[in-house]
């Protein structure tokens, strides 16, 4: 078993708890133990905090990092927003002495010190890494293949972009999450402008909801166009924007899609034989029934 | 050498002066932006690749290329008071595509930081600060979710500051170090009464 400190963030534990629980259970079956990171907080939200003052964003994220340093475990997480804060701040503080000294000056007030002793990973990249899990092992863990379904992958932004500050290659037309989806027996469909943002980030969802939803709406149209049965993502904030966003799109624009939205770990749980109620799928705003009918 | 003239005398006057923006231009602004953003904004050659792929461009008057120009020309007031500044979703598409290898997204973040110093910041950003100050979470737990977690066999509160509120004090100390909560409260009160 490889052990990681599981950084939860806000939206998974507090709005889509099934995504949290599915991540723990499915990972355990694949040799990854996600341990609780006691006392962690919001990452903090990179759009809101970074926009107000980058220095405060660094200090707040560093507090979360220090908690994992104290556990002597790398962090694994399941949200792209958290990835931006936690991964990027860790990287910046490790490589910029001036920045690290400034942050440690503040952390001293709460008896903490950032040492730079751990790494930060998105669970999706651990699942894809064949030295850790890999597509083959995922395929072997499937009990209920999602055969006959078409799934549109939404990568979200902060997992792979900006590419210079990541390590996952080109951000124009990646296929690795599609490989993870296809390992479950589903067909991962390509659609127009796949790498476009969900519309929620940067504080825009709170600043101008219709503007933000209009971006989501365009993505949904592009997915419908190719006959997708569901969307999958690796970010609970994108999940919220696509799932609850569809209710808001109906209210504001009068357009109804009924497109089920799954965190990848929920899909993985389904394919590994977890029941919809074990996955908390009834908590989704958009019913997942039409999709479940195809596979169960 | 004969100078080519235009029919409008005011325009002629302006065109003669290569720095006719100078009374609105603050060269320090350009330097400050480049320092915070860590990108050489002045290398921007205005190709427009950034705007072309920007998800916010087709549905608003927000033009990231224009903000890049404002950064270079030092048009501080024009940049910081434009409500479009807050339409960037920070998707980083422009940053990954810029042929000059610049980071327009980080220029926007730097401008937002400078705007926030003047108390120009949308209320929703500040409400996130308030939520984190009181609970540690931007999106806190609630009773409906607690019941749902219980049904899933999970703890009612996640093992974050929700389950261990004793950690919230450390968060408050960090935010108080910067006086951020106080500022957030004051600005929200001024706007919403
Ligand atoms: S893509 Fe780069 S060089 Fe081109 S206008 Fe935008 S910032 Fe300037
Ligand atoms: S990062 Fe901002 S400015 Fe750049 S493309 Fe995305 S929304 Fe537009």
XYZ file of C-alpha atoms and ligand atoms in Angstrom:
505
model
C 0.000 0.000 0.000
C 1.245 3.456 -0.867
C 0.042 6.018 1.648
C -0.847 9.618 0.902
C -2.295 12.466 2.943
C -5.712 13.012 1.351
C -6.310 16.729 0.884
C -10.090 17.136 0.543
C -10.664 20.811 -0.218
C -14.242 22.104 0.157
C -16.606 21.042 -2.583
C -16.025 17.275 -2.560
C -16.523 16.742 1.206
C -19.201 19.421 1.574
C -21.254 19.049 -1.625
C -20.326 15.744 -3.324
C -19.295 13.485 -0.437
C -19.743 10.466 -2.719
C -16.723 11.627 -4.718
C -14.641 11.686 -1.525
C -15.801 8.273 -0.352
C -15.498 6.707 -3.820
C -11.929 7.992 -4.081
C -10.941 6.341 -0.809
C -12.626 3.011 -1.582
C -11.581 2.666 -5.236
C -7.988 3.696 -4.475
C -7.657 1.145 -1.691
C -8.521 -1.600 -4.182
C -5.688 -0.323 -6.360
C -3.014 -0.176 -3.669
C -3.382 3.455 -2.592
C -4.347 4.322 0.968
C -5.696 7.856 1.355
C -5.147 8.957 4.943
C -7.077 11.797 6.580
C -5.196 15.111 6.707
C -6.517 16.409 9.995
C -7.141 20.141 10.299
C -6.775 20.946 6.591
C -8.812 23.858 5.261
C -9.848 25.368 1.939
C -6.792 25.214 -0.357
C -7.532 28.379 -0.442
C -9.610 29.019 -3.576
C -6.990 30.207 -6.101
C -9.400 32.542 -7.929
C -10.710 34.345 -4.869
C -7.540 34.437 -2.794
C -4.967 34.744 -5.546
C -6.866 37.676 -7.023
C -6.913 39.591 -3.743
C -3.332 39.013 -2.660
C -0.994 36.304 -3.915
C 1.060 36.470 -0.718
C -1.932 35.525 1.422
C -2.701 32.694 -0.984
C 0.864 31.364 -0.556
C 0.722 31.543 3.241
C -2.676 29.872 3.519
C -1.759 27.045 1.137
C 1.548 26.602 2.967
C -0.304 25.910 6.228
C -2.039 22.957 4.555
C 1.264 21.749 3.117
C 2.932 21.856 6.530
C 0.200 19.604 7.975
C 1.161 16.950 5.424
C 4.880 17.540 6.021
C 4.226 16.807 9.678
C 2.585 13.513 8.625
C 5.574 12.759 6.402
C 3.317 11.850 3.506
C 2.932 13.230 -0.013
C -0.446 14.832 -0.676
C -2.992 13.293 -3.048
C -6.073 15.300 -4.005
C -9.082 15.100 -6.308
C -9.771 18.723 -7.301
C -8.072 20.862 -9.952
C -8.550 24.059 -7.945
C -6.849 22.455 -4.951
C -4.155 21.200 -7.307
C -3.416 24.735 -8.441
C -3.106 26.017 -4.876
C -1.392 23.103 -3.206
C 0.808 21.837 -6.051
C 1.805 25.232 -7.352
C 2.495 26.875 -3.992
C 4.553 23.847 -2.932
C 6.579 24.141 -6.122
C 7.047 27.907 -5.836
C 8.073 27.803 -2.171
C 10.519 24.977 -2.823
C 12.266 26.905 -5.585
C 12.103 30.515 -4.421
C 14.017 31.254 -1.223
C 12.758 34.802 -0.904
C 9.151 33.673 -1.153
C 9.689 30.804 1.283
C 11.339 33.070 3.849
C 8.446 35.519 3.618
C 5.880 32.749 4.115
C 7.826 31.226 7.007
C 7.948 34.616 8.693
C 4.118 34.517 8.807
C 3.888 30.804 9.666
C 6.165 31.406 12.646
C 3.239 33.166 14.307
C 1.434 29.813 14.399
C 4.529 27.723 15.186
C 4.811 26.238 11.740
C 7.577 26.100 9.177
C 7.423 25.142 5.520
C 10.281 22.762 4.823
C 9.567 21.572 1.300
C 9.788 17.909 2.216
C 6.787 16.493 0.334
C 5.296 16.351 -3.176
C 1.728 16.939 -4.322
C -0.197 14.735 -6.752
C -3.623 14.702 -8.352
C -5.143 11.271 -7.770
C -5.847 11.037 -11.517
C -2.131 11.247 -12.330
C -1.373 8.562 -9.731
C -4.032 6.341 -11.301
C -2.526 6.844 -14.747
C 1.085 6.333 -13.659
C 1.935 2.725 -14.436
C 4.570 2.684 -11.710
C 1.826 3.385 -9.199
C -1.446 2.048 -10.627
C -1.705 2.296 -14.402
C -4.458 1.677 -16.944
C -3.985 -2.120 -16.961
C -4.532 -2.483 -13.244
C -7.623 -0.309 -13.449
C -8.973 -2.475 -16.275
C -8.401 -5.568 -14.154
C -10.331 -4.047 -11.232
C -13.502 -3.581 -13.312
C -16.473 -5.794 -12.406
C -19.273 -3.918 -14.182
C -17.876 -2.640 -17.489
C -19.500 0.559 -18.732
C -19.873 -0.975 -22.199
C -22.030 0.838 -24.722
C -21.758 4.263 -23.124
C -20.204 7.377 -24.615
C -18.404 9.624 -22.180
C -17.109 13.150 -22.736
C -14.007 13.964 -20.711
C -13.700 17.432 -19.239
C -10.085 17.956 -18.122
C -10.650 21.304 -16.462
C -7.932 23.929 -16.438
C -5.594 23.777 -13.506
C -4.647 20.121 -13.740
C -2.527 20.599 -16.870
C -2.313 24.372 -17.382
C -0.129 26.376 -17.366
C 1.928 23.612 -18.962
C 5.249 25.258 -18.066
C 4.411 24.859 -14.399
C 3.186 21.279 -14.773
C 4.672 18.084 -16.136
C 1.902 16.571 -18.250
C 2.825 17.686 -21.760
C 0.729 19.484 -24.356
C -2.571 20.927 -23.237
C -4.136 21.113 -26.686
C -5.470 17.568 -27.198
C -4.467 15.199 -24.391
C -5.855 11.640 -24.312
C -4.702 10.216 -20.992
C -7.947 10.666 -19.039
C -9.731 9.139 -22.043
C -7.501 6.100 -21.555
C -8.584 5.936 -17.921
C -12.229 6.082 -19.053
C -11.759 3.451 -21.736
C -10.206 1.139 -19.138
C -13.709 1.045 -17.612
C -15.190 -0.275 -20.866
C -16.798 2.991 -21.986
C -16.125 4.898 -25.182
C -14.430 8.270 -24.570
C -15.720 10.638 -27.249
C -13.890 13.620 -28.715
C -15.780 16.894 -28.996
C -15.226 20.438 -30.141
C -13.044 22.684 -27.999
C -12.523 19.931 -25.445
C -9.955 21.853 -23.420
C -12.200 24.869 -22.846
C -12.833 25.932 -19.260
C -16.120 24.997 -17.510
C -16.693 28.690 -16.817
C -16.607 28.586 -13.022
C -13.019 29.610 -12.282
C -11.297 32.865 -11.409
C -14.245 34.002 -9.294
C -16.382 34.398 -12.436
C -19.133 32.049 -11.193
C -19.738 34.396 -8.262
C -19.032 37.598 -10.215
C -21.393 37.032 -13.146
C -23.331 33.768 -13.069
C -24.993 34.032 -16.526
C -21.603 34.758 -18.143
C -20.095 31.764 -16.402
C -23.045 29.501 -17.324
C -22.866 30.575 -20.945
C -19.395 29.032 -21.116
C -20.727 25.805 -19.530
C -23.641 25.834 -21.949
C -21.282 25.945 -24.933
C -19.381 22.953 -23.594
C -22.579 20.988 -23.000
C -23.744 21.709 -26.546
C -20.443 20.437 -27.914
C -20.793 17.241 -25.873
C -24.424 16.698 -26.933
C -23.381 17.192 -30.556
C -21.283 14.010 -30.433
C -23.902 11.992 -28.558
C -22.259 11.860 -25.123
C -24.248 9.974 -22.455
C -22.369 11.595 -19.581
C -19.575 13.986 -18.664
C -16.686 12.977 -16.479
C -14.239 15.305 -14.768
C -11.580 15.234 -12.055
C -12.593 18.428 -10.258
C -15.579 18.867 -7.925
C -15.807 22.565 -8.836
C -16.207 21.645 -12.523
C -18.620 18.951 -11.331
C -20.717 21.545 -9.513
C -20.638 23.856 -12.511
C -21.814 21.118 -14.907
C -24.247 19.450 -12.499
C -25.948 22.285 -10.586
C -25.107 24.540 -13.496
C -27.573 22.631 -15.686
C -30.377 23.544 -13.267
C -29.288 27.193 -13.431
C -28.993 27.030 -17.233
C -32.571 25.809 -17.392
C -33.744 28.616 -15.096
C -31.842 31.362 -16.874
C -31.732 30.251 -20.516
C -34.629 27.794 -20.661
C -32.428 25.004 -22.019
C -32.604 21.504 -20.544
C -29.940 18.879 -21.091
C -30.264 16.225 -18.343
C -26.637 15.278 -18.882
C -25.314 13.137 -16.005
C -22.045 14.356 -14.516
C -19.553 12.071 -12.760
C -16.287 12.616 -10.986
C -13.921 10.049 -12.513
C -13.675 8.254 -9.163
C -17.458 7.874 -9.058
C -17.348 6.227 -12.488
C -14.487 4.036 -11.348
C -16.524 3.041 -8.276
C -19.491 2.168 -10.456
C -17.303 0.033 -12.704
C -15.749 -1.657 -9.687
C -19.240 -2.677 -8.587
C -20.155 -0.014 -6.031
C -23.891 0.698 -5.941
C -25.322 4.114 -6.886
C -26.371 4.682 -3.271
C -22.887 3.812 -1.971
C -21.628 6.462 -4.381
C -24.143 9.065 -3.241
C -25.303 9.553 -6.820
C -28.738 10.597 -5.524
C -27.033 13.800 -4.276
C -26.377 14.957 -7.829
C -28.640 17.731 -9.111
C -29.001 15.990 -12.479
C -30.318 12.433 -12.319
C -27.776 9.777 -13.244
C -30.578 7.231 -13.890
C -30.514 7.292 -17.714
C -26.816 6.474 -17.619
C -27.206 3.829 -14.904
C -29.948 2.116 -16.947
C -27.431 1.588 -19.728
C -24.840 -0.095 -17.552
C -26.545 -1.805 -14.600
C 11.122 66.717 -44.517
C 7.483 67.347 -45.189
C 5.154 65.931 -42.586
C 2.008 64.252 -43.731
C -1.006 66.057 -42.361
C -4.473 64.881 -41.462
C -7.556 67.080 -41.737
C -8.172 67.079 -37.969
C -5.775 69.552 -36.255
C -6.217 67.949 -32.799
C -5.346 64.533 -34.183
C -2.336 66.063 -35.923
C -1.174 67.480 -32.649
C -1.556 64.111 -30.935
C 0.231 62.211 -33.659
C 3.157 64.579 -33.561
C 3.620 63.669 -29.922
C 4.727 60.045 -29.784
C 3.912 59.941 -26.082
C 0.475 61.496 -26.142
C -0.733 59.000 -23.566
C 1.877 60.095 -21.097
C -0.356 62.093 -18.781
C -2.360 58.922 -18.101
C 0.594 56.602 -18.185
C 2.504 55.392 -15.162
C 5.695 53.566 -16.116
C 5.953 52.230 -12.560
C 2.717 50.332 -13.166
C 4.349 48.308 -15.941
C 7.282 47.455 -13.678
C 5.050 46.537 -10.763
C 2.913 44.264 -12.951
C 5.974 42.524 -14.357
C 7.331 42.001 -10.869
C 4.155 40.510 -9.401
C 3.288 38.470 -12.500
C 6.825 37.274 -13.157
C 6.371 37.734 -16.902
C 7.848 40.241 -19.373
C 4.628 41.919 -20.439
C 6.556 44.475 -22.528
C 7.521 41.668 -24.937
C 3.889 41.384 -26.042
C 3.640 42.033 -29.792
C -0.156 42.291 -29.790
C -0.800 39.286 -32.015
C -4.135 38.557 -30.333
C -3.614 34.806 -29.914
C -4.612 35.226 -26.267
C -7.971 36.831 -27.031
C -8.657 34.367 -29.846
C -8.875 31.405 -27.484
C -10.260 33.184 -24.423
C -13.573 31.700 -23.216
C -14.667 35.078 -21.855
C -13.991 37.056 -25.037
C -17.000 35.930 -27.144
C -19.510 36.754 -24.397
C -18.289 40.109 -23.094
C -16.179 43.144 -23.957
C -13.248 41.601 -22.038
C -10.144 41.498 -24.221
C -7.017 40.096 -22.668
C -4.893 41.571 -25.443
C -6.161 45.032 -24.498
C -5.152 44.440 -20.882
C -1.689 43.386 -22.075
C -1.440 46.696 -23.938
C -2.544 48.600 -20.870
C 0.150 46.829 -18.874
C 2.795 47.880 -21.384
C 1.581 51.481 -21.708
C 1.255 51.889 -17.957
C -2.447 52.695 -18.192
C -3.030 51.998 -14.557
C -6.393 53.647 -13.902
C -7.868 52.399 -17.148
C -6.859 48.817 -16.326
C -7.718 48.696 -12.645
C -11.117 50.386 -12.851
C -12.403 48.359 -15.815
C -15.047 45.873 -14.577
C -13.929 43.483 -17.352
C -10.815 42.774 -15.270
C -12.885 40.274 -13.305
C -14.064 38.232 -16.313
C -10.886 36.137 -16.552
C -11.657 32.555 -15.481
C -7.900 31.947 -15.044
C -8.138 29.068 -17.527
C -4.529 29.678 -18.657
C -5.293 28.915 -22.323
C -3.759 32.241 -23.324
C -0.664 31.486 -21.264
C -0.180 28.088 -22.904
C -0.651 29.575 -26.380
C 1.171 32.921 -26.285
C 3.821 32.803 -29.040
C 6.048 35.118 -26.969
C 5.862 32.758 -24.020
C 4.232 35.366 -21.781
C 1.711 34.727 -19.044
C -1.284 37.020 -19.680
C -3.246 35.208 -16.941
C -0.631 36.216 -14.387
C -0.761 39.801 -15.664
C -4.488 39.767 -14.870
C -3.807 38.323 -11.417
C -1.222 41.045 -10.779
C -3.692 43.735 -11.892
C -6.355 42.267 -9.610
C -3.902 42.345 -6.693
C -3.182 46.026 -7.408
C -6.894 46.793 -7.801
C -7.614 45.066 -4.487
C -5.084 47.358 -2.788
C -7.398 50.205 -3.806
C -10.395 48.278 -2.446
C -11.546 47.519 -5.993
C -12.625 43.901 -5.622
C -15.998 42.220 -6.209
C -17.957 41.328 -3.100
C -18.132 37.587 -3.891
C -14.339 37.331 -3.548
C -14.497 38.922 -0.103
C -17.337 36.674 1.041
C -15.105 33.670 0.400
C -12.578 35.282 2.745
C -15.239 35.697 5.446
C -16.361 32.072 5.081
C -12.797 30.778 5.399
C -12.145 33.027 8.382
C -15.074 31.593 10.305
C -15.010 27.933 9.204
C -11.757 27.230 7.370
C -13.807 26.417 4.265
C -14.830 28.598 1.327
C -17.769 26.238 0.833
C -18.635 25.084 4.385
C -20.487 21.958 5.469
C -24.243 22.071 6.221
C -26.865 19.827 7.814
C -28.201 18.367 4.565
C -24.681 17.324 3.643
C -23.964 16.004 7.140
C -26.963 13.680 6.848
C -25.831 12.589 3.381
C -22.337 11.825 4.633
C -23.743 9.788 7.485
C -25.855 7.757 5.044
C -22.688 7.006 3.078
C -21.043 5.642 6.224
C -18.770 8.679 6.494
C -18.185 10.976 9.458
C -20.736 13.813 9.583
C -17.912 16.317 9.285
C -14.840 15.718 7.131
C -11.516 15.514 9.037
C -10.759 19.127 8.104
C -11.301 22.259 10.199
C -14.937 21.079 10.304
C -14.031 18.152 12.577
C -11.085 19.920 14.211
C -12.161 23.556 14.696
C -9.144 24.125 16.944
C -7.166 24.606 13.707
C -9.254 27.618 12.688
C -7.310 29.894 15.040
C -4.140 29.419 12.989
C -6.002 30.386 9.830
C -7.388 33.483 11.519
C -3.903 34.474 12.640
C -2.593 34.254 9.088
C -5.466 36.330 7.726
C -5.160 38.845 10.579
C -1.460 39.186 9.866
C -2.542 40.795 6.586
C -5.611 42.499 8.078
C -7.655 40.812 5.368
C -10.765 39.899 7.361
C -11.086 43.436 8.670
C -10.747 44.834 5.150
C -13.275 42.355 3.782
C -15.797 43.274 6.495
C -15.310 46.991 5.936
C -15.626 46.863 2.133
C -18.693 44.616 2.237
C -20.312 46.929 4.761
C -19.593 49.972 2.579
C -21.144 48.271 -0.437
C -24.058 46.465 1.144
C -24.689 48.561 4.244
S -0.723 36.065 -27.275
Fe 1.044 36.918 -26.145
S 2.124 38.246 -27.625
Fe 0.095 37.784 -28.485
S -1.177 39.562 -27.833
Fe -1.459 37.946 -26.297
S 0.097 38.355 -24.730
Fe 0.662 39.530 -26.524
S -6.737 32.803 -18.585
Fe -8.225 34.462 -18.562
S -7.592 35.832 -20.191
Fe -6.507 33.892 -20.517
S -7.819 32.771 -21.959
Fe -8.430 32.146 -19.903
S -10.123 33.528 -19.333
Fe -9.084 34.424 -21.094
